[in-house]
PDB file of C-alpha atoms in Angstrom:
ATOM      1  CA  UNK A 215      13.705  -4.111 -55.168  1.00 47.00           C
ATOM      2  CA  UNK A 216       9.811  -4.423 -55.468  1.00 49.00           C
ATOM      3  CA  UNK A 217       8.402  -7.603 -54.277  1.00 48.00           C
ATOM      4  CA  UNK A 218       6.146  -9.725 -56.169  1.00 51.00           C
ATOM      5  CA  UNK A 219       3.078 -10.219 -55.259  1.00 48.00           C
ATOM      6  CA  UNK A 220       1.699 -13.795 -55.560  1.00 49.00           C
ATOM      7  CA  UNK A 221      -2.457 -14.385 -56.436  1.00 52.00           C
ATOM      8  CA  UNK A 222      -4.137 -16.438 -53.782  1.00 53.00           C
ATOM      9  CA  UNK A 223      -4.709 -19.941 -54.624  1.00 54.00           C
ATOM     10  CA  UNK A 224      -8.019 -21.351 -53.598  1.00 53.00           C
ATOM     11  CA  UNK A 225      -8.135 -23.898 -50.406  1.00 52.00           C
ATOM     12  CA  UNK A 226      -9.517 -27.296 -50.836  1.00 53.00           C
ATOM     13  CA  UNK A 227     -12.785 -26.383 -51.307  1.00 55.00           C
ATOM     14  CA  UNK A 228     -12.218 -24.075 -54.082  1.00 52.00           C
ATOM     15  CA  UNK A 229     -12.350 -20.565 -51.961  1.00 51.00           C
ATOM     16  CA  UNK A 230     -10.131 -18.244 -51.176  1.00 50.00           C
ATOM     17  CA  UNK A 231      -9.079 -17.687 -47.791  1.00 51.00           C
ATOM     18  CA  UNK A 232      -9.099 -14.332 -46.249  1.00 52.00           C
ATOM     19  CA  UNK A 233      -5.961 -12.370 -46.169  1.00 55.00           C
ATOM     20  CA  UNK A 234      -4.307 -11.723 -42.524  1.00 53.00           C
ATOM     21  CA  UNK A 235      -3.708  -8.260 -41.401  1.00 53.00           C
ATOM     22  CA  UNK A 236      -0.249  -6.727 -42.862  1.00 58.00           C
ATOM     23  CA  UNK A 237       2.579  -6.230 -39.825  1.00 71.00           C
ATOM     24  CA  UNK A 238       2.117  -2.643 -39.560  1.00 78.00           C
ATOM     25  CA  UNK A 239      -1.956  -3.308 -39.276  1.00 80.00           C
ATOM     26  CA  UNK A 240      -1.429  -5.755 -36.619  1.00 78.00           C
ATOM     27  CA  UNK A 241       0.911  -3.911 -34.828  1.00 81.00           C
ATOM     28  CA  UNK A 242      -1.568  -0.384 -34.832  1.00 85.00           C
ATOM     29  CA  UNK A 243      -4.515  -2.674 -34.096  1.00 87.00           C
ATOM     30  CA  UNK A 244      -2.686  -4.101 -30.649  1.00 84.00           C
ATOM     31  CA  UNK A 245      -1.511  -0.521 -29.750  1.00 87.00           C
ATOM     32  CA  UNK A 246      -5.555   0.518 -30.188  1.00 88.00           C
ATOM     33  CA  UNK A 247      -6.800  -2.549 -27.893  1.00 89.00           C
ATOM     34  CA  UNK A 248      -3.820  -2.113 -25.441  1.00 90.00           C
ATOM     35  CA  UNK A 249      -4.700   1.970 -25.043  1.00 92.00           C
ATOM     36  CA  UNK A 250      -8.255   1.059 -24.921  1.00 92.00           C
ATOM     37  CA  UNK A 251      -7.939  -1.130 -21.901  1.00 92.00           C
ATOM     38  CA  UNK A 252      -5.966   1.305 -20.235  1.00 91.00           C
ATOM     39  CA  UNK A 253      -8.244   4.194 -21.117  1.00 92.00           C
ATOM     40  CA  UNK A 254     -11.048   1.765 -19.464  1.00 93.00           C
ATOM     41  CA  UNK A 255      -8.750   0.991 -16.485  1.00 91.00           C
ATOM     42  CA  UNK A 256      -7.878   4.680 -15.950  1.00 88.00           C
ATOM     43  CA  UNK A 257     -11.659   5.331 -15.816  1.00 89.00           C
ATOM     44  CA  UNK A 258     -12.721   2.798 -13.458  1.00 89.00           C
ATOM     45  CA  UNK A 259      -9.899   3.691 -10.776  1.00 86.00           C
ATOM     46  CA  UNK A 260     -10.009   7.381 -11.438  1.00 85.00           C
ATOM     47  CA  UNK A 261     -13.701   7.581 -11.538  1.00 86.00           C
ATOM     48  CA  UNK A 262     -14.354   6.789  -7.544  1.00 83.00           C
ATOM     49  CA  UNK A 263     -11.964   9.644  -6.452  1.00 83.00           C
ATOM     50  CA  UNK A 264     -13.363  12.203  -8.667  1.00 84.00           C
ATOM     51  CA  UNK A 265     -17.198  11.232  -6.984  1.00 83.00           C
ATOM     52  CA  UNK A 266     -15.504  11.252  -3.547  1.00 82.00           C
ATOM     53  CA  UNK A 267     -13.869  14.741  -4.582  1.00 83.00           C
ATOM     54  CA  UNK A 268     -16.703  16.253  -5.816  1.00 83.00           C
ATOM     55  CA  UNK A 269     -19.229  15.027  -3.448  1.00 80.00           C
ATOM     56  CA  UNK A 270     -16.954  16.716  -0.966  1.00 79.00           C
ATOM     57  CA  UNK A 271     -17.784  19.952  -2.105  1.00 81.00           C
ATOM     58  CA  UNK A 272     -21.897  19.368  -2.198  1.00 81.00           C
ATOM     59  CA  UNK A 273     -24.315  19.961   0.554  1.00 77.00           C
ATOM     60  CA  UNK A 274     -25.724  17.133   2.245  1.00 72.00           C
ATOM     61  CA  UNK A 275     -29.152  17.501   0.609  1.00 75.00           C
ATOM     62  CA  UNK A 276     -27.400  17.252  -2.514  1.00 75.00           C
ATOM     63  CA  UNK A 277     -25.889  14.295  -1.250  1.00 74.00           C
ATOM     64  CA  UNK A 278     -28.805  12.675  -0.490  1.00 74.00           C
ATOM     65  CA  UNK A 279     -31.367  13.522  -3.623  1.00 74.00           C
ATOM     66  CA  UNK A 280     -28.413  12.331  -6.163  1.00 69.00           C
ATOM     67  CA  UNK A 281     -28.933  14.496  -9.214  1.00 68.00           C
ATOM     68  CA  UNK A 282     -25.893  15.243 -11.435  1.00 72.00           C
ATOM     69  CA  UNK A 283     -21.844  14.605 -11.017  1.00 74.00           C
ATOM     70  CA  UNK A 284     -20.407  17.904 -10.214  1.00 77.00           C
ATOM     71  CA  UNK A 285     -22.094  20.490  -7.528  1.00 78.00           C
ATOM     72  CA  UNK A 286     -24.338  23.388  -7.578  1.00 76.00           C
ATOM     73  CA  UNK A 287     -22.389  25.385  -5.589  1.00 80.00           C
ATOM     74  CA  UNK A 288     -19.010  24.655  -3.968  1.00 80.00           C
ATOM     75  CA  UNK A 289     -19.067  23.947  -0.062  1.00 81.00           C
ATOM     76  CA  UNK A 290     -15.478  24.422   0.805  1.00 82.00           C
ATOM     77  CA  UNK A 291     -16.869  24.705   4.164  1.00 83.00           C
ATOM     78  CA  UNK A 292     -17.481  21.255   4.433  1.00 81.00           C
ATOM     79  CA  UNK A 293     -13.479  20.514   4.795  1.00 83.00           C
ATOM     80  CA  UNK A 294     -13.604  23.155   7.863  1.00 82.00           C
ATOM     81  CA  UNK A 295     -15.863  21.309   9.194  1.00 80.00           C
ATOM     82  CA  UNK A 296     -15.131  18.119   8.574  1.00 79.00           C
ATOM     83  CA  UNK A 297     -11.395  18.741  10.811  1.00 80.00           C
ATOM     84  CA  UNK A 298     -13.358  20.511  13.146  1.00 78.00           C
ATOM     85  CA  UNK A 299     -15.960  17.304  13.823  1.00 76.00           C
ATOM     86  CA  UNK A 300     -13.205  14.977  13.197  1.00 71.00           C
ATOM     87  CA  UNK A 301     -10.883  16.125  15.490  1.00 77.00           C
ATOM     88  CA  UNK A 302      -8.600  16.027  12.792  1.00 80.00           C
ATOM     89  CA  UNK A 303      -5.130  17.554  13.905  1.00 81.00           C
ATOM     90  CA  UNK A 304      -5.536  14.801  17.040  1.00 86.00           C
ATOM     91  CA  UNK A 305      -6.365  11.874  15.480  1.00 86.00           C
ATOM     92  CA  UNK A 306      -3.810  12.747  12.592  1.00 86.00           C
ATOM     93  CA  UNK A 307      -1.373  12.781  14.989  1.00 89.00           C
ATOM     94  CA  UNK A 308      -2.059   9.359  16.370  1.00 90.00           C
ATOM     95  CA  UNK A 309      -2.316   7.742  12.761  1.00 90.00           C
ATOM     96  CA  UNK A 310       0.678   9.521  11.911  1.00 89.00           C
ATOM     97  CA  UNK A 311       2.662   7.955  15.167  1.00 91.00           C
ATOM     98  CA  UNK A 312       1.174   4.583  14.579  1.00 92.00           C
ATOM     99  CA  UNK A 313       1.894   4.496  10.536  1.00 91.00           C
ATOM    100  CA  UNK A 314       5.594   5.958  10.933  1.00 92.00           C
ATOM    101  CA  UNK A 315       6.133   3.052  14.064  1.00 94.00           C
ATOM    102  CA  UNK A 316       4.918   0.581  12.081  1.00 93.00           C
ATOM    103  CA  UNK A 317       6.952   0.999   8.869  1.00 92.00           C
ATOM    104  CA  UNK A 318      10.449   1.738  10.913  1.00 93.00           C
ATOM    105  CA  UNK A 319       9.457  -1.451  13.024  1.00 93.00           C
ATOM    106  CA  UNK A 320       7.756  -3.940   9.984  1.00 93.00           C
ATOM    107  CA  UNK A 321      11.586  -2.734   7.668  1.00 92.00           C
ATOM    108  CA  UNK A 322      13.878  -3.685  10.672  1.00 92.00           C
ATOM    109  CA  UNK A 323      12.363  -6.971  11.570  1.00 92.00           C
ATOM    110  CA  UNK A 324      11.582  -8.023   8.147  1.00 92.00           C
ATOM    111  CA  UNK A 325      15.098  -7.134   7.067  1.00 91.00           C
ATOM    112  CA  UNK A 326      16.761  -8.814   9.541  1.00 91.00           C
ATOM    113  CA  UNK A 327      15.038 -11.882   8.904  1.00 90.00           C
ATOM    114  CA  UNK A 328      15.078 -11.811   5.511  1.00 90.00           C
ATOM    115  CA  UNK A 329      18.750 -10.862   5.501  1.00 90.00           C
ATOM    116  CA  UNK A 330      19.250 -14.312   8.101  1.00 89.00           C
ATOM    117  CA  UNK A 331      17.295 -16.469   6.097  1.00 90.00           C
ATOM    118  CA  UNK A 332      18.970 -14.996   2.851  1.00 87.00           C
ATOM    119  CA  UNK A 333      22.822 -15.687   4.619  1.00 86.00           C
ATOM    120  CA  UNK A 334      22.829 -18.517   6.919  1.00 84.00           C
ATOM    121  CA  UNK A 335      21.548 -22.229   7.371  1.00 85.00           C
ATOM    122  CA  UNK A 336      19.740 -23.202  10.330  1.00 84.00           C
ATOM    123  CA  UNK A 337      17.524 -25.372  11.761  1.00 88.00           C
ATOM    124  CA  UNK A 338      13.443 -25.100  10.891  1.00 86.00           C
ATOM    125  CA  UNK A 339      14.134 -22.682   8.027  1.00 86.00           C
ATOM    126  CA  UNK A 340      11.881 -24.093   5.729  1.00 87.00           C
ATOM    127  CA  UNK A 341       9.375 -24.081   8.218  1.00 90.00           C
ATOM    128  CA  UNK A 342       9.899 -20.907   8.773  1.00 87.00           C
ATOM    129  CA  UNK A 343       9.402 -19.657   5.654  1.00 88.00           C
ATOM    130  CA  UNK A 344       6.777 -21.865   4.995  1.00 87.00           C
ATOM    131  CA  UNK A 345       5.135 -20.379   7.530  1.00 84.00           C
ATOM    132  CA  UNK A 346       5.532 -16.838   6.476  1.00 83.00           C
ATOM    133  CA  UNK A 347       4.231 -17.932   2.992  1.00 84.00           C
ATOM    134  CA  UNK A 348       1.406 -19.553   4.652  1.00 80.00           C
ATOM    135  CA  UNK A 349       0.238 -16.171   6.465  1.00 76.00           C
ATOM    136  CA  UNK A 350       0.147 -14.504   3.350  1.00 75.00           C
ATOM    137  CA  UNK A 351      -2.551 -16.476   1.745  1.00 72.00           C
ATOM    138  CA  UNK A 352      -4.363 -17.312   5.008  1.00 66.00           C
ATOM    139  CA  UNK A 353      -7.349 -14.532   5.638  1.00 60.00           C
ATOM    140  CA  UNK A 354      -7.576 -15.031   9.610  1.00 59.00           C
ATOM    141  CA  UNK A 355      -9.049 -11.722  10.408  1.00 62.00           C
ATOM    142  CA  UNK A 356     -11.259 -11.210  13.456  1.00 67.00           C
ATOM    143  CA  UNK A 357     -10.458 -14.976  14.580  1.00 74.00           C
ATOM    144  CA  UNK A 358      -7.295 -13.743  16.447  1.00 79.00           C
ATOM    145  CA  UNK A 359      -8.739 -10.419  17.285  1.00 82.00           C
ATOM    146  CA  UNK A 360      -9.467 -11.590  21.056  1.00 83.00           C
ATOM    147  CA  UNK A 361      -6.716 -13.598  21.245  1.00 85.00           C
ATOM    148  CA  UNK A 362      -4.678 -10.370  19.891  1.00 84.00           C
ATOM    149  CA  UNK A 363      -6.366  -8.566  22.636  1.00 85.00           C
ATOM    150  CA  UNK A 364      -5.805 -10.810  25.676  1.00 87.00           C
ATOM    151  CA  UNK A 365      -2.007 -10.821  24.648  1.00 87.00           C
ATOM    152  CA  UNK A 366      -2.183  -7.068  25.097  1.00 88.00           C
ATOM    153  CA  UNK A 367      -4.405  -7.116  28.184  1.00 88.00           C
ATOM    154  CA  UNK A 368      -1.355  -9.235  29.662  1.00 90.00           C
ATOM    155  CA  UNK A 369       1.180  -7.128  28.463  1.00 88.00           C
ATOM    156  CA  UNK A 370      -0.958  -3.578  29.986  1.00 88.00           C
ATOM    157  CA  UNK A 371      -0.771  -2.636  26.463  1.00 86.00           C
ATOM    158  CA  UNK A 372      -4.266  -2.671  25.805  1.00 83.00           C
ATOM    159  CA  UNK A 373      -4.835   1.173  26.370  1.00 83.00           C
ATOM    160  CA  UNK A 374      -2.347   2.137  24.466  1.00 85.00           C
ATOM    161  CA  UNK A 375      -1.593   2.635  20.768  1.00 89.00           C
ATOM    162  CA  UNK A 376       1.390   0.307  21.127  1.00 90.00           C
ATOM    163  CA  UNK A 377      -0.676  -3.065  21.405  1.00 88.00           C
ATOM    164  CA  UNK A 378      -1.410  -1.724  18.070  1.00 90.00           C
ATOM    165  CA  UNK A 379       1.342  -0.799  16.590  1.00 92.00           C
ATOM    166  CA  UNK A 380       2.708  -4.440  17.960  1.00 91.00           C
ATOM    167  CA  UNK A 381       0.375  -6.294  16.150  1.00 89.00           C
ATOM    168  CA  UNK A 382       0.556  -4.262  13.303  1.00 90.00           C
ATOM    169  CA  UNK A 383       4.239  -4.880  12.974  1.00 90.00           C
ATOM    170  CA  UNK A 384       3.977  -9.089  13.463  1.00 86.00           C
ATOM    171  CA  UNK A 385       2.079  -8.787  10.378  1.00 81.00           C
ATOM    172  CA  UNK A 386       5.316  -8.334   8.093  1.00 83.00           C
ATOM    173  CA  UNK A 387       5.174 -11.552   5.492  1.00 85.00           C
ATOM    174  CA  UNK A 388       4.526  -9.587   2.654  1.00 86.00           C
ATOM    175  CA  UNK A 389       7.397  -7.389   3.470  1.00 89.00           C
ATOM    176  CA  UNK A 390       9.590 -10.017   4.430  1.00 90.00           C
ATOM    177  CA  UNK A 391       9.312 -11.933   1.311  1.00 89.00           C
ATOM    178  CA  UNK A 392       9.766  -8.435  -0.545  1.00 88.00           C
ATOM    179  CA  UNK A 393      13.287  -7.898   1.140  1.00 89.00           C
ATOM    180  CA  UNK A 394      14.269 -11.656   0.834  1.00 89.00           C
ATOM    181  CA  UNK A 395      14.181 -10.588  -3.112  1.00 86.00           C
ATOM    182  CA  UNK A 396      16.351  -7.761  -2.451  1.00 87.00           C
ATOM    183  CA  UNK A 397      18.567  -9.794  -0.803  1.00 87.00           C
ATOM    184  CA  UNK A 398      19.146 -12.518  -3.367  1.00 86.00           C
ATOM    185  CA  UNK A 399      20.310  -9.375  -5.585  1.00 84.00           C
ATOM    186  CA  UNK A 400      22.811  -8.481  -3.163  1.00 84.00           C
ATOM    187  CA  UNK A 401      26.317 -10.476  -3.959  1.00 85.00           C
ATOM    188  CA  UNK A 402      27.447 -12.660  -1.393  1.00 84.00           C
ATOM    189  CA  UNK A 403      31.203 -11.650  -1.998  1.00 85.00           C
ATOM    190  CA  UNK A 404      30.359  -8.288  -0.023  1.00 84.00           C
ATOM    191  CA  UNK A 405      30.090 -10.431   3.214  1.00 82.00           C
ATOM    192  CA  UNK A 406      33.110 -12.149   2.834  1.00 83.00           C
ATOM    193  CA  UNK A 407      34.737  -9.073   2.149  1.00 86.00           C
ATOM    194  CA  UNK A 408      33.659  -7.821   4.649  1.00 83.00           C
ATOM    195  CA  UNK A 409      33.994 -10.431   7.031  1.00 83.00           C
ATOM    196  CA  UNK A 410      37.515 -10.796   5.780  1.00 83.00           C
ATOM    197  CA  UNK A 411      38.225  -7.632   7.142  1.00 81.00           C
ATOM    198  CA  UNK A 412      37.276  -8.491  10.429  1.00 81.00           C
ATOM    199  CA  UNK A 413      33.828  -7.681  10.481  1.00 80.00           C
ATOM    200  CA  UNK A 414      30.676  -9.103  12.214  1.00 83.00           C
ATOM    201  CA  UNK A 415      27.927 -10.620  10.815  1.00 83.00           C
ATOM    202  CA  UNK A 416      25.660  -7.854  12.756  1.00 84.00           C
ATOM    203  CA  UNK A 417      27.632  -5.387  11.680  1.00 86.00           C
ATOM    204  CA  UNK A 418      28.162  -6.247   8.103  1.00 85.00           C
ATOM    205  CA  UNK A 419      24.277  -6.014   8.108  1.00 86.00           C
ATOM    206  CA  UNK A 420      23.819  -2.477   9.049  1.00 86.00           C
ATOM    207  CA  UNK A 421      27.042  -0.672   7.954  1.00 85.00           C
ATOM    208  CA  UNK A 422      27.314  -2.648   4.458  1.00 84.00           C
ATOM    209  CA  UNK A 423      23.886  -4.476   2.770  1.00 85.00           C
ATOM    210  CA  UNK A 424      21.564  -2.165   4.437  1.00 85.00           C
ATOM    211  CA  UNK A 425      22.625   0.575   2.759  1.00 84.00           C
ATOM    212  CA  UNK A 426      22.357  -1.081  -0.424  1.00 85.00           C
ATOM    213  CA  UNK A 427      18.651  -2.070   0.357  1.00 85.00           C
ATOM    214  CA  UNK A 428      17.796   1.611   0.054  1.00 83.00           C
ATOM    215  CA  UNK A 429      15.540   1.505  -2.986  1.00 81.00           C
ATOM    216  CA  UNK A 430      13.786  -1.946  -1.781  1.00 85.00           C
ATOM    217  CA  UNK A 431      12.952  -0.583   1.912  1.00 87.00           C
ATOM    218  CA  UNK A 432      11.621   2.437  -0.139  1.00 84.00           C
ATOM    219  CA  UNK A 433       8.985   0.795  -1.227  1.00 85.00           C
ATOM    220  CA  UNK A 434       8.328  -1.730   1.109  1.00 88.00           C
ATOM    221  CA  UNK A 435       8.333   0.873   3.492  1.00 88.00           C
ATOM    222  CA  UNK A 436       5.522   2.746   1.101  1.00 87.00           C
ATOM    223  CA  UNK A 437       3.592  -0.499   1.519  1.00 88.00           C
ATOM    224  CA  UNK A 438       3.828  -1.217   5.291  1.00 90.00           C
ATOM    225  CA  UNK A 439       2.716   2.745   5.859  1.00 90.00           C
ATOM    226  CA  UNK A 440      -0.021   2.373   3.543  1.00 88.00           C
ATOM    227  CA  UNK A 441      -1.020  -0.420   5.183  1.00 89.00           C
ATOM    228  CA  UNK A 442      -0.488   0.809   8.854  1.00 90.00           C
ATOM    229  CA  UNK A 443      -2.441   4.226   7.589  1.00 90.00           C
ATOM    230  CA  UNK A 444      -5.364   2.493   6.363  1.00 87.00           C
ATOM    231  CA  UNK A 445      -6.174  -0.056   9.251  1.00 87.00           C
ATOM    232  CA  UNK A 446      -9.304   0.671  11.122  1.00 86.00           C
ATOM    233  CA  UNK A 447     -10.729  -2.512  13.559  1.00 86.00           C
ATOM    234  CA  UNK A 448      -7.561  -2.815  15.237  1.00 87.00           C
ATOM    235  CA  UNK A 449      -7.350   0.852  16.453  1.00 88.00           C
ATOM    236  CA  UNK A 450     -11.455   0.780  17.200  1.00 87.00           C
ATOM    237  CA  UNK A 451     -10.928  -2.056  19.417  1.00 86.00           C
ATOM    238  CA  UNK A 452      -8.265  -1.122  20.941  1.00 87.00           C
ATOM    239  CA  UNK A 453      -9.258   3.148  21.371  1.00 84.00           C
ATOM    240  CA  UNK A 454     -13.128   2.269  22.490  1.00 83.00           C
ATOM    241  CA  UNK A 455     -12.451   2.963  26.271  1.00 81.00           C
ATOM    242  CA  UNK A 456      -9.907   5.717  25.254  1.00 84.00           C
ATOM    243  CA  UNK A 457     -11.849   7.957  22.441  1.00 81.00           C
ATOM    244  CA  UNK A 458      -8.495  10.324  22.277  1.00 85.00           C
ATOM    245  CA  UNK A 459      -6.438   8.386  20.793  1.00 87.00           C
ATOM    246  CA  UNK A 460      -8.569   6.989  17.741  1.00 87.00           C
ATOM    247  CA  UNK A 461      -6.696   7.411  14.486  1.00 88.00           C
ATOM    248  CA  UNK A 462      -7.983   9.239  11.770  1.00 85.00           C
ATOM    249  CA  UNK A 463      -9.733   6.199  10.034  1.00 84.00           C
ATOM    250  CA  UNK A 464     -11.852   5.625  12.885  1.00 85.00           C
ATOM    251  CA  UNK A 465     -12.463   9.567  13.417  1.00 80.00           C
ATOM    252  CA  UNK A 466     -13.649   9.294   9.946  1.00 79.00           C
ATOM    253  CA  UNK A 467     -16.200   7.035  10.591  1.00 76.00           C
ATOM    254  CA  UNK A 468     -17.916   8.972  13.378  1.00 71.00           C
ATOM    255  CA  UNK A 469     -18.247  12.038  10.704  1.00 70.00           C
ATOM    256  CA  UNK A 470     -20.996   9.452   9.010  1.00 65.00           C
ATOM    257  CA  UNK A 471     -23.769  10.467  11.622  1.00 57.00           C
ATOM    258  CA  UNK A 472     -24.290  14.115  13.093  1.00 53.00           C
ATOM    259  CA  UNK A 473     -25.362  15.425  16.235  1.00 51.00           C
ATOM    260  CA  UNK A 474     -29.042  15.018  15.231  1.00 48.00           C
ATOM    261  CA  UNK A 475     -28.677  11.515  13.853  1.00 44.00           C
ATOM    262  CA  UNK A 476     -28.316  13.139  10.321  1.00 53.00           C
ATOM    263  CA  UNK A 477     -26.172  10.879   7.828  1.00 64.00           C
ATOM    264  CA  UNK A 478     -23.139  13.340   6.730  1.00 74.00           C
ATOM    265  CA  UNK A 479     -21.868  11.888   3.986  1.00 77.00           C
ATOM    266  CA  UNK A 480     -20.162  15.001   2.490  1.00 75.00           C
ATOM    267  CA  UNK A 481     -18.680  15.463   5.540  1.00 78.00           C
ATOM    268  CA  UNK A 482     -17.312  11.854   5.353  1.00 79.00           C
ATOM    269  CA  UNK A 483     -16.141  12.447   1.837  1.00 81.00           C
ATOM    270  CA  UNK A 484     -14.209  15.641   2.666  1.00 82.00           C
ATOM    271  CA  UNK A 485     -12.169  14.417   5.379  1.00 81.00           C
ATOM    272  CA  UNK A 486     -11.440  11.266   3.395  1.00 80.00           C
ATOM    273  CA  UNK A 487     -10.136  14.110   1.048  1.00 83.00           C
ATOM    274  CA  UNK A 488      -7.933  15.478   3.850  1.00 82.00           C
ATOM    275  CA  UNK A 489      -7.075  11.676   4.886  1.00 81.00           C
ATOM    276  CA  UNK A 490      -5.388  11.183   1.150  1.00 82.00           C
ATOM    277  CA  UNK A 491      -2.892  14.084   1.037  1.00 81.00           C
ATOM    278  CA  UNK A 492      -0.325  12.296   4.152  1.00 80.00           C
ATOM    279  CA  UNK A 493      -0.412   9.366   1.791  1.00 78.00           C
ATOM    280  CA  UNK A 494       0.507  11.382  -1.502  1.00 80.00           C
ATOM    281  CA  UNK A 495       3.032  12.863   1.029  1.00 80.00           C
ATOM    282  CA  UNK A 496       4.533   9.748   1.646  1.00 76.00           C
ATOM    283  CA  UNK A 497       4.336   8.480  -1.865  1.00 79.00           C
ATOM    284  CA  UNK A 498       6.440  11.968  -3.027  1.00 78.00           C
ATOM    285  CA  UNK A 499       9.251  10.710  -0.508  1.00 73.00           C
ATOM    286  CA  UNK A 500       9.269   6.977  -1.684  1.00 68.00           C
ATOM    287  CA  UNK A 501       8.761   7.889  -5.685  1.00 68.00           C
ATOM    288  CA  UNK A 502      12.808   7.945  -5.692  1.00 64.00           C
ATOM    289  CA  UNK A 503      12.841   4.382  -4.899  1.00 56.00           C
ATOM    290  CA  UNK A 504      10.308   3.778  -6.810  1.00 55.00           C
ATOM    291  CA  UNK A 505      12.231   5.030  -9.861  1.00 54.00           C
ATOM    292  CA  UNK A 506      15.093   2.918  -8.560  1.00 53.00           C
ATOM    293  CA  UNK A 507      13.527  -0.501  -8.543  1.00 49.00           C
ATOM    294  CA  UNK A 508      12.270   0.052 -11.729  1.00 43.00           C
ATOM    295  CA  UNK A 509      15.271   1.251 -13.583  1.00 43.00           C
ATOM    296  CA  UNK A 510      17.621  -1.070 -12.257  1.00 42.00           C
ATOM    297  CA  UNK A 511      15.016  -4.023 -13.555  1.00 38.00           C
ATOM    298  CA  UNK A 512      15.118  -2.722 -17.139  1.00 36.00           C
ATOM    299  CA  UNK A 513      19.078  -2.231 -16.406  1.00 43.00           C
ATOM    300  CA  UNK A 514      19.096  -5.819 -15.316  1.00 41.00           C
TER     301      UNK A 514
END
């Protein structure tokens, strides 16, 4: 059936008013905008690692006279070099150690007290969570460096990577919170199943909800070993009497200068190269969970 269609009628002042848009107009005109902004986004984040990426591969007099995008000449020597200078296999090794600590550490206590705050009633809970929220907006930063640091010099931890993989893992709010959302998802009738069957609250934890937390310790563990990877004033603090066990981030920054005070910027920019690939590792192994989360959200 073919639809009428009606003449415009003037407004009150006698003109006519423009015509909106039809659906279908509307609808392709959003899409445009929407892939625009995400054409613009894509630029703007993907832009950085392509200078980084191709700097890598210039000379350092390229480096420093600027000139066009992409090289003259490719330098793959510069990533030789750059592990060589770097020390890279040792100070991977520590970053490794300290990032894979850290996220096994950051999961297990934030789970726990997520999973205790999620389950039982006790006294100074809302303070405690309060707390936690309170850490997450607070920017303290080098205020509790020292203090940071004379809790490790009393502890004979302060030559050692573990004062900083301790004081890495105390900073779990983010993660906790994270979990507690996991949790809520969780049924409570699993518990008293389980509980009903004569099991402890301890090991309910591990043997039954863990196991179900799989996709959400995925990718809070992503997080907390991003996080762990990336830190740099806690290790240089904490490595500056002890240069061999620097992680890679502060290696990095020693690359900037050579042995005749010459700025080495490409060599910088190659080893941050090499520093990328254990992350893209580590997001391969989580990308499951990923996929997890996010299906079971549109399932839900």
């Amino acid at each position: 059936m073919n639809e009428q269609v009606l003449p415009q009628q003037p407004d009150a002042r006698g003109e006519i008013a423009a015509r909106p848009p039809s659906g279908r107009a509307g609808r392709m005109m959003g899409r445009a905008v929407m892939w625009l902004f995400l054409l613009i986004t894509a630029i703007l984040t993907l832009f950085p690692l392509f200078m980084t990426l191709f700097g890598s591969l210039k000379t350092g007099a390229e480096m420093m006279t600027g000139g066009s995008l992409l090289p003259a000449k490719l330098q793959f020597v510069n990533y030789a070099e750059a592990w060589k200078q770097a020390h890279f296999a040792r100070y991977t090794w520590n970053s490794v150690l300290v990032s894979i600590m850290v996220t096994v550490g950051t999961l297990l206590v934030a789970a726990m007290a997520a999973y205790v705050v999620e389950r039982r009633h006790f006294p100074g809970k809302s303070l405690y969570v309060t707390t936690q929220a309170s850490m997450m907006f607070i920017s303290v930063g080098a205020i509790v460096l020292r203090p940071q640091f004379d809790l490790m010099v009393a502890l004979n931890l302060n030559t050692t990577l573990w004062g900083v993989i301790l004081i890495l893992i105390s900073a779990h709010s983010s993660t906790f919170f994270m979990l507690l959302g996991f949790f809520k998802a969780i049924p409570r009738e699993l518990d008293e199943a389980a509980m009903v069957d004569g099991s402890g609250f301890v090991r309910t934890f591990f043997r039954i909800i863990l196991p179900l937390l799989t996709p959400g310790l995925g990718v809070a563990g992503l997080f907390a070993f991003r996080h762990a990877w990336n830190e740099y004033i806690l290790p240089l603090v904490f490595t500056m009497t002890n240069p061999q066990l620097q992680t890679l981030t502060v290696g990095l920054a020693n690359l900037r200068y050579g042995s005749s005070a010459a700025m080495q910027i490409h060599l910088m920019m190659a080893g941050a190269c090499l520093s990328i690939l254990p992350m893209l590792l580590a997001y391969i192994v989580a990308n499951k969970s990923f996929i997890q989360v996010t299906a079971g959200s549109v399932k839900g």
